[in-house]
Amino acid sequence: MRITPIPCLSDNYAYLLVCPETKEAAIVDVSEAGPVLAALDKGGGGSREDVKIVAVLATHHHHDHVGGNDEVVPKLGIERVYGHASDKGRIPRQTHFLEEGDTFTIGSLLVRAIHIPGHTTGAVAYVVTREPHDPVVFTGDTLFLAGCGRLFEGDPPMMHASLSKLAKLDPRTRVYCGHEYTESNLRFAAHVEPSNQAVARARTRASELRKEGKPTVPATIGDELTYNPFLRVDSPEIRKTLGIAESASGADALGAIRKAKDTFK
Ligand code: ZN
Ligand code: FE
């Protein structure tokens, strides 16, 4: 499978996901029409890249993830627009209403929806598999590289449960998230867990990529487990830094870490 990040707005990513065998493709999170349509144009002559866009995969209803649907879906004749069932009426042009574990295909790629409420109640991650490739997951604003989304419609137990589901994916799974927040997330990770060498290594990697103007995505679930504070709620050092009791539950610890991040400068 081939995945191309399409930078949109100030720090969003839409993604082009292509099945190389059939040339069928999907767009994950049509943030805005312009950059997405431009990414499909080749050579400036208006000829579309040699792929057929058969679906839009919306991770959640926020405007910076679906703002281009109304223009792009009819323009490209896209027949399937996926989102969570509970996002009915909130995702423009939605045609498919997913529940936990639902599967569908894009060419020969198998896509499975995981319901991951917390940032919003209808947040969905899309896990894409095609042997012999490593799986990938599109996590929207729930799991960022080295961070997690704000709790707009959910609470810490909900987010903790959702992140725990993602943490259990195959560690080789490559994570593509909705925003380029990696460097500032890693600054916070270094603040709460200063002796974690994986954080230091991830910071070096991220700053080198950003200096070259490249996206930091993807990282793997295995990588994230080593430095993402929201997947490391049991870390004694993080708990000590933020004054979280050893006896506090994972959900309570996550709530405290999220709160600290909200005000971290
Ligand atoms: Zn969002
Ligand atoms: Fe967003």
Coordinates of C-alpha atoms and ligand atoms in Angstrom, one line a residue:
M1 CA 0.0 0.0 0.0
R2 CA 1.1 3.6 -0.6
I3 CA 0.4 6.5 1.8
T4 CA 1.0 10.1 0.9
P5 CA 0.5 12.8 3.6
I6 CA -1.1 15.9 2.2
P7 CA -0.4 19.0 4.4
C8 CA -3.6 21.1 4.9
L9 CA -4.5 24.2 6.8
S10 CA -1.8 25.2 9.3
D11 CA -0.8 21.7 10.7
N12 CA -3.4 19.1 9.5
Y13 CA -2.7 16.1 7.4
A14 CA -5.0 14.5 4.9
Y15 CA -3.7 11.2 3.5
L16 CA -4.0 9.6 0.1
L17 CA -4.1 5.8 0.6
V18 CA -3.6 3.8 -2.6
C19 CA -3.9 0.1 -3.4
P20 CA -1.0 -0.4 -5.8
E21 CA -2.5 -3.4 -7.4
T22 CA -5.9 -2.0 -8.3
K23 CA -5.1 1.7 -8.2
E24 CA -8.2 2.2 -6.1
A25 CA -7.6 4.8 -3.4
A26 CA -9.1 6.6 -0.5
I27 CA -8.6 10.0 1.1
V28 CA -8.4 10.0 4.9
D29 CA -9.7 13.3 6.4
V30 CA -10.5 15.8 3.6
S31 CA -9.4 18.8 5.7
E32 CA -9.8 21.2 2.8
A33 CA -10.4 20.8 -0.9
G34 CA -7.5 22.8 -2.4
P35 CA -4.4 20.8 -1.3
V36 CA -6.2 17.5 -1.7
L37 CA -7.2 18.2 -5.3
A38 CA -3.8 19.6 -6.0
A39 CA -2.2 16.5 -4.7
L40 CA -4.2 14.5 -7.2
D41 CA -3.1 16.7 -10.1
K42 CA 0.0 15.8 -11.8
G43 CA 2.2 18.0 -14.1
G44 CA -0.1 20.9 -13.7
G45 CA -2.1 19.9 -16.8
G46 CA -5.1 19.0 -14.8
S47 CA -4.7 15.2 -15.4
R48 CA -5.5 13.3 -12.3
E49 CA -2.9 10.9 -10.8
D50 CA -3.6 7.5 -12.1
V51 CA -5.8 6.4 -9.2
K52 CA -9.5 6.1 -8.7
I53 CA -10.7 7.6 -5.4
V54 CA -13.4 5.3 -4.2
A55 CA -13.8 6.5 -0.6
V56 CA -13.3 9.1 2.0
L57 CA -12.4 7.9 5.5
A58 CA -13.4 10.5 8.2
T59 CA -11.8 10.0 11.6
H60 CA -14.2 12.4 13.3
H61 CA -16.5 15.3 12.5
H62 CA -14.4 18.3 13.3
H63 CA -14.3 20.8 10.5
D64 CA -10.5 20.6 10.0
H65 CA -11.0 16.9 9.1
V66 CA -14.1 17.0 6.9
G67 CA -14.2 20.6 5.7
G68 CA -13.4 19.6 2.1
N69 CA -16.0 16.9 1.8
D70 CA -18.7 19.1 0.2
E71 CA -16.4 20.1 -2.6
V72 CA -14.3 17.0 -3.1
V73 CA -16.8 14.2 -2.9
P74 CA -19.1 15.3 -5.8
K75 CA -16.2 16.7 -7.8
L76 CA -14.4 13.3 -7.8
G77 CA -17.6 11.2 -7.9
I78 CA -16.7 9.5 -4.6
E79 CA -19.4 7.0 -3.7
R80 CA -18.4 6.0 -0.1
V81 CA -17.9 8.4 2.8
Y82 CA -17.1 6.5 6.0
G83 CA -17.5 7.8 9.6
H84 CA -18.8 6.5 12.9
A85 CA -22.6 5.8 13.1
S86 CA -22.9 8.3 15.9
D87 CA -21.5 11.1 13.7
K88 CA -24.6 10.9 11.4
G89 CA -25.5 14.5 10.6
R90 CA -22.1 15.8 11.6
I91 CA -19.9 14.5 8.7
P92 CA -20.9 16.1 5.4
R93 CA -21.8 13.6 2.6
Q94 CA -21.4 10.6 5.0
T95 CA -22.8 7.4 3.4
H96 CA -21.5 4.7 5.6
F97 CA -22.1 4.5 9.4
L98 CA -19.5 2.4 11.1
E99 CA -19.7 0.5 14.3
E100 CA -16.7 -1.0 16.2
G101 CA -15.0 -3.7 14.2
D102 CA -16.7 -3.1 10.9
T103 CA -14.6 -3.9 7.9
F104 CA -14.5 -2.9 4.2
T105 CA -12.0 -2.8 1.3
I106 CA -10.2 -0.3 -0.8
G107 CA -9.1 -2.4 -3.7
S108 CA -7.1 -5.2 -2.1
L109 CA -6.6 -3.3 1.2
L110 CA -8.6 -4.5 4.2
V111 CA -9.8 -1.6 6.4
R112 CA -11.1 -2.2 10.0
A113 CA -12.8 0.6 12.0
I114 CA -12.0 0.9 15.7
H115 CA -14.2 3.1 17.8
I116 CA -12.0 5.3 19.9
P117 CA -14.1 8.0 21.7
G118 CA -12.5 10.6 23.9
H119 CA -11.5 13.6 21.7
T120 CA -15.0 13.3 20.2
T121 CA -17.7 10.6 20.9
G122 CA -17.6 9.5 17.3
A123 CA -13.9 9.2 16.8
V124 CA -12.8 6.2 14.7
A125 CA -9.3 4.8 13.9
Y126 CA -8.9 3.0 10.6
V127 CA -6.5 0.0 10.6
V128 CA -5.4 -1.0 7.1
T129 CA -3.8 -4.4 6.5
R130 CA -2.5 -6.1 3.4
E131 CA -0.1 -9.0 3.7
P132 CA 2.9 -9.0 3.6
H133 CA 3.0 -5.3 4.5
D134 CA 3.1 -4.0 8.0
P135 CA -0.3 -2.7 9.1
V136 CA -1.0 1.0 9.3
V137 CA -3.5 3.0 11.4
F138 CA -5.0 6.4 10.9
T139 CA -5.7 7.8 14.3
G140 CA -7.1 11.3 13.6
D141 CA -7.0 13.5 16.7
T142 CA -7.0 10.7 19.3
L143 CA -3.5 9.4 19.2
F144 CA -0.9 11.9 17.9
L145 CA 2.8 11.1 17.6
A146 CA 4.0 11.6 21.2
G147 CA 0.6 12.9 22.3
C148 CA -3.2 12.6 22.4
G149 CA -6.1 14.9 21.5
R150 CA -7.9 17.1 23.9
L151 CA -11.0 15.7 25.6
F152 CA -13.7 17.7 23.9
E153 CA -16.5 15.2 24.2
G154 CA -15.1 12.5 26.4
D155 CA -13.5 12.0 29.8
P156 CA -10.2 10.4 30.9
P157 CA -11.6 6.9 31.4
M158 CA -13.0 7.0 27.8
M159 CA -9.7 8.3 26.3
H160 CA -7.7 5.8 28.4
A161 CA -9.8 2.9 27.1
S162 CA -9.4 4.1 23.5
L163 CA -5.7 4.6 23.7
S164 CA -5.4 1.2 25.3
K165 CA -7.1 -0.3 22.3
L166 CA -4.6 1.4 20.0
A167 CA -1.7 0.3 22.2
K168 CA -2.7 -3.3 21.7
L169 CA -2.3 -3.2 18.0
D170 CA 0.6 -5.0 16.4
P171 CA 3.7 -3.0 17.5
R172 CA 4.8 -2.8 13.9
T173 CA 1.7 -0.8 13.0
R174 CA 2.6 2.5 11.5
V175 CA 0.7 5.5 13.0
Y176 CA -0.6 8.3 10.8
C177 CA -2.2 11.0 12.8
G178 CA -4.3 14.1 12.1
H179 CA -1.9 16.9 13.0
E180 CA 1.8 17.7 13.0
Y181 CA 2.2 18.3 16.7
T182 CA 5.1 16.0 17.3
E183 CA 7.8 18.5 18.3
S184 CA 5.7 20.3 20.9
N185 CA 4.3 17.0 22.2
L186 CA 7.9 15.7 22.6
R187 CA 8.8 18.9 24.6
F188 CA 6.1 18.0 27.0
A189 CA 7.2 14.3 27.1
A190 CA 10.7 15.4 28.0
H191 CA 9.3 17.7 30.7
V192 CA 7.3 14.9 32.4
E193 CA 9.9 12.1 31.8
P194 CA 13.3 13.7 31.6
S195 CA 15.4 10.5 31.9
N196 CA 13.6 8.7 29.1
Q197 CA 16.2 8.3 26.3
A198 CA 13.6 7.3 23.8
V199 CA 12.1 10.8 24.1
A200 CA 15.5 12.3 23.4
R201 CA 16.0 10.1 20.4
A202 CA 12.5 10.9 19.1
R203 CA 13.2 14.7 19.5
T204 CA 16.3 14.5 17.4
R205 CA 14.5 12.5 14.7
A206 CA 11.6 14.9 14.7
S207 CA 13.6 18.1 14.6
E208 CA 15.8 16.8 11.7
L209 CA 12.7 15.9 9.7
R210 CA 11.0 19.2 10.4
K211 CA 14.2 21.1 9.4
E212 CA 13.9 19.4 6.0
G213 CA 10.3 20.4 5.9
K214 CA 9.2 16.7 6.1
P215 CA 6.3 15.2 8.1
T216 CA 7.2 13.3 11.2
V217 CA 4.6 10.6 10.4
P218 CA 4.7 7.7 10.6
A219 CA 6.0 6.2 13.8
T220 CA 5.1 2.7 14.9
I221 CA 2.9 1.7 17.8
G222 CA 6.0 0.1 19.2
D223 CA 7.8 3.5 19.1
E224 CA 4.9 5.3 20.7
L225 CA 4.9 2.9 23.6
T226 CA 8.5 4.0 24.4
Y227 CA 7.9 7.8 24.5
N228 CA 4.3 8.9 24.4
P229 CA 3.3 9.9 27.9
F230 CA -0.4 9.2 27.3
L231 CA 0.6 5.5 26.6
R232 CA 2.9 5.5 29.6
V233 CA 0.5 6.4 32.4
D234 CA 2.2 3.8 34.7
S235 CA 5.6 5.4 34.4
P236 CA 6.9 6.1 37.9
E237 CA 8.8 9.1 36.6
I238 CA 5.8 10.7 35.0
R239 CA 3.8 10.1 38.1
K240 CA 6.5 11.6 40.3
T241 CA 6.9 14.7 38.0
L242 CA 3.2 15.5 38.1
G243 CA 2.4 14.4 41.6
I244 CA 0.2 11.5 40.6
A245 CA -0.2 8.9 43.4
E246 CA 1.2 5.4 42.7
S247 CA -2.2 4.0 43.6
A248 CA -4.0 6.2 41.0
S249 CA -5.8 4.3 38.2
G250 CA -4.5 4.5 34.7
A251 CA -7.5 6.6 33.7
D252 CA -6.9 9.1 36.6
A253 CA -3.2 9.3 35.7
L254 CA -4.2 10.0 32.1
G255 CA -6.6 12.7 33.2
A256 CA -3.8 14.4 35.2
I257 CA -1.3 14.1 32.3
R258 CA -3.8 15.6 29.9
K259 CA -4.6 18.5 32.3
A260 CA -0.9 19.2 32.7
K261 CA -0.4 19.2 28.9
D262 CA -3.4 21.6 28.5
T263 CA -1.5 24.3 30.3
F264 CA 2.1 23.4 29.4
K265 CA 3.9 26.2 27.6
Ligands
ZN1 ZN -10.4 17.2 16.1
FE2 FE -8.1 18.3 14.3

